[in-house]
Short mmCIF file of C-alpha atoms in Angstrom, two decimals:
data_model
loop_
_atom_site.label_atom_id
_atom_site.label_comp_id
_atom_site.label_asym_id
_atom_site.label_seq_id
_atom_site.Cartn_x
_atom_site.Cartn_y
_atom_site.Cartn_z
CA UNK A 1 -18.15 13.09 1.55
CA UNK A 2 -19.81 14.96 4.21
CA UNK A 3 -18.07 18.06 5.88
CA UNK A 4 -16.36 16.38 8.33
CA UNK A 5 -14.94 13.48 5.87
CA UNK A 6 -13.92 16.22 4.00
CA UNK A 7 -11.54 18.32 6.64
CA UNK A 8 -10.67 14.81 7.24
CA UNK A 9 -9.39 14.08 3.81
CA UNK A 10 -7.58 17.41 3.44
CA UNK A 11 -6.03 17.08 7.12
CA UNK A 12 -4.53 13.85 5.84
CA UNK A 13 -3.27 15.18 2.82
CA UNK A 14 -1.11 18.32 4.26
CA UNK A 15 0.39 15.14 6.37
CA UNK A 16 1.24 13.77 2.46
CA UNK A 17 2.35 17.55 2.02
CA UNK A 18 5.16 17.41 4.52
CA UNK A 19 5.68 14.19 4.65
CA UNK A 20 6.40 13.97 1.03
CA UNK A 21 8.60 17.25 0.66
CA UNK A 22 10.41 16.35 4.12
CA UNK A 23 10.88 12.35 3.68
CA UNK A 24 14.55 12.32 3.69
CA UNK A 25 14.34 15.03 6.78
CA UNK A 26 12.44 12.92 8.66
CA UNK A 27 15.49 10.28 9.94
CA UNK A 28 17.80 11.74 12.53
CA UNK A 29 21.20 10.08 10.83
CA UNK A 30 21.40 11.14 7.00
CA UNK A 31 20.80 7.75 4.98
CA UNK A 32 23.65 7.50 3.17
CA UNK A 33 23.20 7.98 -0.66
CA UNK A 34 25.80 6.43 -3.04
CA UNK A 35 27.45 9.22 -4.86
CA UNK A 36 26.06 8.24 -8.26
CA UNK A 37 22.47 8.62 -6.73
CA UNK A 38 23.46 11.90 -5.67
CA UNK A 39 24.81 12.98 -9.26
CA UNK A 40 21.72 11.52 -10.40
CA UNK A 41 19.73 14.04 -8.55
CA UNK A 42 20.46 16.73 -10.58
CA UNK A 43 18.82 15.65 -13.69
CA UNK A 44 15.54 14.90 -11.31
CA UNK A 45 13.65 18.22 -11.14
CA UNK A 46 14.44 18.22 -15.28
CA UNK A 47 12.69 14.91 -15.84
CA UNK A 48 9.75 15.81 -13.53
CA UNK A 49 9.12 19.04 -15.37
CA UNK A 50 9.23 17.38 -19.12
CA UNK A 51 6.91 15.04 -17.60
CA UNK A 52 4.57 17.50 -16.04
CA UNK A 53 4.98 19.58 -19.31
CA UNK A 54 4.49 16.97 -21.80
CA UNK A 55 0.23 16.88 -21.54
CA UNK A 56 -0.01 20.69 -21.40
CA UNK A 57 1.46 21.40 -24.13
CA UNK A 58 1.61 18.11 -26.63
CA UNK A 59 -1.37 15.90 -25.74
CA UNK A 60 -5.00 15.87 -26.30
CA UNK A 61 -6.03 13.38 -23.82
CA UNK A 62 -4.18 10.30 -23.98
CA UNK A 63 -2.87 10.95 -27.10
CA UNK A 64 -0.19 13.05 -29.24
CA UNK A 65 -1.43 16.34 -30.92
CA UNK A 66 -2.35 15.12 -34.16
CA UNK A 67 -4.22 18.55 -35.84
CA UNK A 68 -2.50 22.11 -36.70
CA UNK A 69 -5.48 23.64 -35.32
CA UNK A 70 -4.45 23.71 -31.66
CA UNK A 71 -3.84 26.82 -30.55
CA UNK A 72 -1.04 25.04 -28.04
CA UNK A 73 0.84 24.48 -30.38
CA UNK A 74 1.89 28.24 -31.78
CA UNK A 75 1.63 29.30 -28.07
CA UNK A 76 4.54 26.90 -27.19
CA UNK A 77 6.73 27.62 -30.56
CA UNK A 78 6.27 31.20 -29.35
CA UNK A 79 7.15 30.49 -26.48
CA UNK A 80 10.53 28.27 -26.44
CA UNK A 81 11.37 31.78 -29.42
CA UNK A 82 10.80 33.90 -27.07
CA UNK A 83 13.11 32.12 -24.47
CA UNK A 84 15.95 31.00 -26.21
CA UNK A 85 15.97 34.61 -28.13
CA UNK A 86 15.67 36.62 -25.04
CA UNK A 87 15.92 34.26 -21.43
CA UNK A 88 13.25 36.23 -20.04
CA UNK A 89 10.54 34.19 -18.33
CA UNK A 90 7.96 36.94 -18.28
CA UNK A 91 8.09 37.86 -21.73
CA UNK A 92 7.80 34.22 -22.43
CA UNK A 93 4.95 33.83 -20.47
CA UNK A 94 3.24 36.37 -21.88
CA UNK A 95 4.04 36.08 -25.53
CA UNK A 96 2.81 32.80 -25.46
CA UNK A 97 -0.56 33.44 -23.33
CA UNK A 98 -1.33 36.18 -26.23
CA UNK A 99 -0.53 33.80 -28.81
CA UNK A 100 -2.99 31.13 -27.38
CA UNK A 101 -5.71 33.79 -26.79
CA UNK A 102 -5.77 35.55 -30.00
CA UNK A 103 -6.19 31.89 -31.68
CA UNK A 104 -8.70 30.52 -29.59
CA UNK A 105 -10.87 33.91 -29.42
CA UNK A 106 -9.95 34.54 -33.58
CA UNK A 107 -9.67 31.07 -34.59
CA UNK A 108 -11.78 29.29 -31.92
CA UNK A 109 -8.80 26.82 -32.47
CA UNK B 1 18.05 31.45 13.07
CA UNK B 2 17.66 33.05 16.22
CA UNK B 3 19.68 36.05 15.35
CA UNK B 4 17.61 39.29 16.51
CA UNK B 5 17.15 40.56 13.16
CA UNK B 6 14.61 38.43 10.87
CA UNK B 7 15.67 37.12 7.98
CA UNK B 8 13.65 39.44 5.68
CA UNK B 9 16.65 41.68 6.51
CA UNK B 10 18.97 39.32 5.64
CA UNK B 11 20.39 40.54 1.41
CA UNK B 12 19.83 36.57 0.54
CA UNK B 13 16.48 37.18 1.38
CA UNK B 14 15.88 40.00 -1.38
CA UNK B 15 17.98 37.25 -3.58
CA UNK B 16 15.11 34.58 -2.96
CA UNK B 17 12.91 36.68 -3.62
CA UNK B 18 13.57 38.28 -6.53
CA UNK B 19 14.62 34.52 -8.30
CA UNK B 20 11.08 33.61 -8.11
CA UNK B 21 9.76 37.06 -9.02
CA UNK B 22 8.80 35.92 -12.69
CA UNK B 23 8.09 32.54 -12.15
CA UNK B 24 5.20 33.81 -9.59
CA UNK B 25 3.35 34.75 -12.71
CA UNK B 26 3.12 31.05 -13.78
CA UNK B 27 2.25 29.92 -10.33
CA UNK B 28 -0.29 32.48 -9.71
CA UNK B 29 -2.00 31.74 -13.01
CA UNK B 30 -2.01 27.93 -11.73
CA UNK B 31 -3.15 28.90 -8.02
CA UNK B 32 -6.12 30.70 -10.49
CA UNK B 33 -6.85 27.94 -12.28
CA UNK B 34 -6.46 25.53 -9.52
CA UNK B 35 -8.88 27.98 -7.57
CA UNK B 36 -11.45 27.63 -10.21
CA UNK B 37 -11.33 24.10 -10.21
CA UNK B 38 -11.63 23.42 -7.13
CA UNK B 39 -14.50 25.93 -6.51
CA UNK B 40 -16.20 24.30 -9.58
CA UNK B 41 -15.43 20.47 -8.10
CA UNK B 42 -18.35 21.59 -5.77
CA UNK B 43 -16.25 21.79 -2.69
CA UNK B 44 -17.68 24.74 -1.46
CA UNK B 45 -15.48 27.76 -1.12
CA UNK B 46 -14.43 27.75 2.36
CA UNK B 47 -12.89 24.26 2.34
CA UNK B 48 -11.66 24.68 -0.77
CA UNK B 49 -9.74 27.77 0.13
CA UNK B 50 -8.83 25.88 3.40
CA UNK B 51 -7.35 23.08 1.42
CA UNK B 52 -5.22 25.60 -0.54
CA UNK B 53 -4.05 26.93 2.63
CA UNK B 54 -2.89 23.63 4.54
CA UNK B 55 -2.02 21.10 1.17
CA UNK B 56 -0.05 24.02 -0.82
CA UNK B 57 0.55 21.35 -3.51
CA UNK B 58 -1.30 22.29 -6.61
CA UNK B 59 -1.14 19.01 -8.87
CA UNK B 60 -1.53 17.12 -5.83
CA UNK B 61 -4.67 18.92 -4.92
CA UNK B 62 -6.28 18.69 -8.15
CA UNK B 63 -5.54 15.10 -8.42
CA UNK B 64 -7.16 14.47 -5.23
CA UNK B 65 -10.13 16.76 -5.68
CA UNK B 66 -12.69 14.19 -7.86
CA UNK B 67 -11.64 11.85 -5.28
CA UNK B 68 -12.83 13.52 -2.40
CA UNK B 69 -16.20 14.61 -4.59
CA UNK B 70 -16.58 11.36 -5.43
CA UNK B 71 -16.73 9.74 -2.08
CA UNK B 72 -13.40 7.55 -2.82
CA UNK B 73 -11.98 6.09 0.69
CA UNK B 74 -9.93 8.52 2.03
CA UNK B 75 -6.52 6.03 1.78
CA UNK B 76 -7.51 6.06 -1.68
CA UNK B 77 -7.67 9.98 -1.93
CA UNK B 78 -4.44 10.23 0.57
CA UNK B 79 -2.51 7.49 -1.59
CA UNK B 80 -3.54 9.64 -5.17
CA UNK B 81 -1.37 12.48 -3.40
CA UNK B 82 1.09 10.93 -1.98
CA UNK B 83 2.15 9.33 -5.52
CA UNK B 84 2.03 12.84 -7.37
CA UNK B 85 4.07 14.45 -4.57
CA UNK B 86 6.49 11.15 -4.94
CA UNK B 87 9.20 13.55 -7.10
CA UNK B 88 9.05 15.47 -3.61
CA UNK B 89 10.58 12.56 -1.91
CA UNK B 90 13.19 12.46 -4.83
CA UNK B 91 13.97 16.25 -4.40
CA UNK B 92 13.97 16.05 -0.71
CA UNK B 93 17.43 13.77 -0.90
CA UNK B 94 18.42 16.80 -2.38
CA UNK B 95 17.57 18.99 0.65
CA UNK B 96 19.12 16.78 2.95
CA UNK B 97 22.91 17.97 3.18
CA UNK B 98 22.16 21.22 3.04
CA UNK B 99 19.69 21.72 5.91
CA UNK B 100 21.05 18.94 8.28
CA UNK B 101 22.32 21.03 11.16
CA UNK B 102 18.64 21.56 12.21
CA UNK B 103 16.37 20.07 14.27
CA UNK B 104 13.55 17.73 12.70
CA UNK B 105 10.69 20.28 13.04
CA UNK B 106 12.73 22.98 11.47
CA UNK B 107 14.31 20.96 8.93
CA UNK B 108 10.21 19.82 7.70
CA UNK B 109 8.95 23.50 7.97
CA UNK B 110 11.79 24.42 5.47
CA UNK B 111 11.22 21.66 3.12
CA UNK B 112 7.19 22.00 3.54
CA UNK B 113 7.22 25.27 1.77
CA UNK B 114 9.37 24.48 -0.98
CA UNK B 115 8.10 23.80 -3.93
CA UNK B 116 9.49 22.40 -7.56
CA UNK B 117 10.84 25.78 -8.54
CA UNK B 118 12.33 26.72 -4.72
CA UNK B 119 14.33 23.61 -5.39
CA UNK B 120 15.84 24.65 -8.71
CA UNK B 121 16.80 28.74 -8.24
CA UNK B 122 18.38 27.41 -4.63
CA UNK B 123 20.18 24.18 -6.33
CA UNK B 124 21.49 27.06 -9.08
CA UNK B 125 22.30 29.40 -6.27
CA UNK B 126 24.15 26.92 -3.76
CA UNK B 127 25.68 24.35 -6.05
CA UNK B 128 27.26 23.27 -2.51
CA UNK B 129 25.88 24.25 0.90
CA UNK B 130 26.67 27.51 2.01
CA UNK B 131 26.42 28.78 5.54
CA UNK B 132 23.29 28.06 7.37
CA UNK B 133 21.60 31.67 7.56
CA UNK B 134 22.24 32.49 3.82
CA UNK B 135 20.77 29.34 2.70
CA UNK B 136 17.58 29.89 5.11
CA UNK B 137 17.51 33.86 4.14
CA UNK B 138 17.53 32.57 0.10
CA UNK B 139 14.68 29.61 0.99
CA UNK B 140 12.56 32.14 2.66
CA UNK B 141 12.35 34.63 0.47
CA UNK B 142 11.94 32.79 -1.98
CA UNK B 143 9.13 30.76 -0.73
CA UNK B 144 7.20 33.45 0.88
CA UNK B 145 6.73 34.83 -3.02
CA UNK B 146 5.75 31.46 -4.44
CA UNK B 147 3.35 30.68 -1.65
CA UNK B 148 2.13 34.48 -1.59
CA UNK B 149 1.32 34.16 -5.25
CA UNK B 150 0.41 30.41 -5.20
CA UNK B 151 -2.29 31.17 -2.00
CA UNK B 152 -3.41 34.82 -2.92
CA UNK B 153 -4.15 33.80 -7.19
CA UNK B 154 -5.54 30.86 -5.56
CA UNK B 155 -8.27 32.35 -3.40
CA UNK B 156 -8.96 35.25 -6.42
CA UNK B 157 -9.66 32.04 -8.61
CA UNK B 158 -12.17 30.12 -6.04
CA UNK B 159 -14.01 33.81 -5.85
CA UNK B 160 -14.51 34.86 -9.38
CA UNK B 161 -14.52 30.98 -10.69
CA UNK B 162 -17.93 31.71 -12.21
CA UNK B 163 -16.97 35.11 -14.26
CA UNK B 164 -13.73 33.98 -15.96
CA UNK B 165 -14.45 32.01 -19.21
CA UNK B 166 -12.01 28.71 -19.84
CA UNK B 167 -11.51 29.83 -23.18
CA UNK B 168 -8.99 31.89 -22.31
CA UNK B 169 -6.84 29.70 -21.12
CA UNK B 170 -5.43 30.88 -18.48
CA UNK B 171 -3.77 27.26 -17.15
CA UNK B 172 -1.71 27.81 -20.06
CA UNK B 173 0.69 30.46 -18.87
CA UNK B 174 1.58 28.08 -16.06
CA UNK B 175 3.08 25.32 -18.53
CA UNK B 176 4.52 28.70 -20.17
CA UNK B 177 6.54 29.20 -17.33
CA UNK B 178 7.44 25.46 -17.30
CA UNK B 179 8.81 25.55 -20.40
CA UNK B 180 10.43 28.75 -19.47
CA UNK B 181 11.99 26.74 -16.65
CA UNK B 182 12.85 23.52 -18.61
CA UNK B 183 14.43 25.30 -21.73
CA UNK B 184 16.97 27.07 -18.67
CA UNK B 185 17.83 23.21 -17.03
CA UNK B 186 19.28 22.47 -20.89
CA UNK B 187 22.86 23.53 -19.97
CA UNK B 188 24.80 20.12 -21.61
CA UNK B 189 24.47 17.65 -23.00
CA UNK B 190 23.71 15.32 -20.21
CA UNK B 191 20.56 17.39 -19.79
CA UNK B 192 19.74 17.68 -23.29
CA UNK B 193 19.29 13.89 -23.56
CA UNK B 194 18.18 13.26 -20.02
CA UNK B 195 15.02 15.84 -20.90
CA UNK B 196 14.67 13.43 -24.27
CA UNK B 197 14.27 10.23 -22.06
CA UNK B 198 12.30 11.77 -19.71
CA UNK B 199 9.77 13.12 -22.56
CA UNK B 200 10.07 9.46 -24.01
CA UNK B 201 9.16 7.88 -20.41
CA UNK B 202 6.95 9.96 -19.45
CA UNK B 203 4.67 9.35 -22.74
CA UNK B 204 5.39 5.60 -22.73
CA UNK B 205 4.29 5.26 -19.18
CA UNK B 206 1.17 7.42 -19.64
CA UNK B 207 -1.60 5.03 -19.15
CA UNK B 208 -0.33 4.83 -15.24
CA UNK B 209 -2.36 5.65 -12.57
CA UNK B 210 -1.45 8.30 -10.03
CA UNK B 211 0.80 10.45 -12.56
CA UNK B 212 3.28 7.94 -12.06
CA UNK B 213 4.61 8.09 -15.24
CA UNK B 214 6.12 11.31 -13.73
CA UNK B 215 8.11 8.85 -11.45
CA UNK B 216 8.73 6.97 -14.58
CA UNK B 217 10.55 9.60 -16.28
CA UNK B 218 12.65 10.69 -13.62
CA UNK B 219 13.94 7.36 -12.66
CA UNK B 220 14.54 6.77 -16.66
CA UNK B 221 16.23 10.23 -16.70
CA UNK B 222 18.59 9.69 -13.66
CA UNK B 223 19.62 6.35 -15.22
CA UNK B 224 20.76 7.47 -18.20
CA UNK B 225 21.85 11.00 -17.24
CA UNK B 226 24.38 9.20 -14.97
CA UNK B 227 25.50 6.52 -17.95
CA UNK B 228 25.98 9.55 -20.06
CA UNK B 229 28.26 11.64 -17.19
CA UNK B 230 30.03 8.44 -17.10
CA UNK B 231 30.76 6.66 -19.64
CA UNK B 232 30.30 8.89 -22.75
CA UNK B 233 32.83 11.73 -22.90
CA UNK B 234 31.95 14.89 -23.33
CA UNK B 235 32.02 16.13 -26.95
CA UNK B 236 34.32 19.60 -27.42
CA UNK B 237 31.99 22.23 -27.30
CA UNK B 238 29.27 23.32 -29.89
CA UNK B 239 25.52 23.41 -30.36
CA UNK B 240 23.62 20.76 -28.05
CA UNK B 241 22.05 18.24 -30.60
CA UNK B 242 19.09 16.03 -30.31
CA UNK B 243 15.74 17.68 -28.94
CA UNK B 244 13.52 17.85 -26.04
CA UNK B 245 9.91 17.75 -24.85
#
């Protein structure tokens, strides 16, 4: 794309932006949701974080982690420890980072 | 809103802000990443740092990036986003009751800077809508440390995308703080198995285009989150069985 496609292209997508995050905002009467649509909601930001997760942290490509020697692996076990022992999400964070880095710099895994 | 004191003053603010202090670690190692991708995609750095600035939608951004590289139409590149962002629409339902009283504009420039984890801390803070200038106080602080993090980690990453080696991983401690932020969200056992189905759905529906097995799972996990709330009673309490992602 040339320069001018481009600012183009990412003009268009800060529309998606807001128009995406604000699509319910946009009408001037609420549309009315059923009630179990709005219980529903709750479990929505859960399901689109599992699926967001789920390739970090268990897939090589297309496909399930099917070798111990993924460094992923112990970096995630370290980390869901380190939460559930503690709640903290910056000890978490950085438990698991270390794990990850000492096996792929040590282990090249 | 139009009170003469801004709502940086305002204790909720100070709330907001300091709910999203330690996820801003996982989102600035993202904006990093995301910065080195996109300087790496060949975009050059200005409009790469330009499209930080104005998208503010990481996985949306990336997604779109080999598009726009490519030379794909630009309903093509435009469509990509709008798909990955769809959970937005889902979350901005959500948003809806609690931010009604404003006008249009306002009510889009609240919901444009709020991002997956603005929605959960707030959602955990006002289970029910509170009054108007605590909710905004709570949204703004909040969001002005994701984006600060998001936009400043994300500009670092387009600058020194040359020097810092992929080895180290670095993408990683953003799906650390996801898991982080997942593991919290298991509070019952609706969520317990609505987190199963969703890692289930999302895996089954893989092979979709536009990450819309994302859409997949969340549809499959509002299904049978809602069955479960409704037609399965609650067990007395004791340790959540079955596991999750």
């Amino acid at each position: 794309m040339t320069t001018w496609q481009t600012i183009v292209a990412i003009a268009g997508l800060t529309v998606v932006s807001i128009v995406t995050r604000g699509f319910f905002m946009i009408p001037e009467r609420r549309v009315p949701i059923p009630p179990w649509l709005r219980e529903a909601l709750r479990y929505a930001p859960l399901a689109a974080l599992v699926a967001v997760l789920l390739p970090e942290v268990a897939m090589t490509g297309s496909h399930l982690i099917a070798t111990w020697k993924d460094a992923r692996l112990y970096a995630t076990a370290t980390g869901i420890l380190v939460f559930v022992t503690t709640r903290k999400l910056l000890g978490t964070i950085l438990a698991g980072s270390a794990v990850l880095l000492a096996l792929r710099s040590g282990l090249g895994w | 809103m139009t009170a003469s004191q801004g709502p940086w003053r305002h204790p909720e603010f100070a709330r907001g802000a300091r709910e999203m202090r330690d996820v801003a670690l996982g989102i600035g190692a993202w904006g990093l990443v995301a910065g080195i991708a996109m300087a790496k995609a060949g975009l050059g750095a200005a409009l790469a740092i330009a499209m930080s600035l104005c998208v503010f939608a990481g996985s949306a951004q990336l997604a779109a990036l080999p598009l726009i590289v490519q030379g794909a139409p630009l309903w093509v590149v435009w469509a990509t986003a709008f798909c990955v962002n769809l959970r937005f629409v889902i979350f901005s339902a959500g948003w809806r009751p609690y931010f009604e009283a404003l006008s249009r504009p306002r009510r889009l420039l609240v919901t444009y800077f709020t991002v997956d984890f603005t929605y959960i801390a707030f959602m955990r803070r006002f289970p029910q809508p509170g009054a108007m200038s605590d909710q905004l106080a709570y949204v703004a602080g909040n969001a002005t440390v994701s984006w600060c993090a998001w936009q400043g980690m994300t500009i670092v990453g387009v600058a020194l995308a040359d020097v810092i080696p992929s080895r180290w991983g670095l993408g990683f401690a953003g799906s650390l703080a996801l898991l982080g932020i997942t593991a919290s969200l298991l509070i019952d056992r609706g969520t317990w198995i609505a987190a199963a189905v969703a890692a289930c759905a999302a895996f089954a529906a893989f092979a979709l285009p536009f990450h819309l097995n994302i859409v997949v799972a969340i549809a499959a996990a509002m299904a049978v989150g809602v069955l479960v709330d409704h037609f399965a009673p609650p067990r007395p309490k004791g340790e959540p069985s079955g596991d999750a992602a």
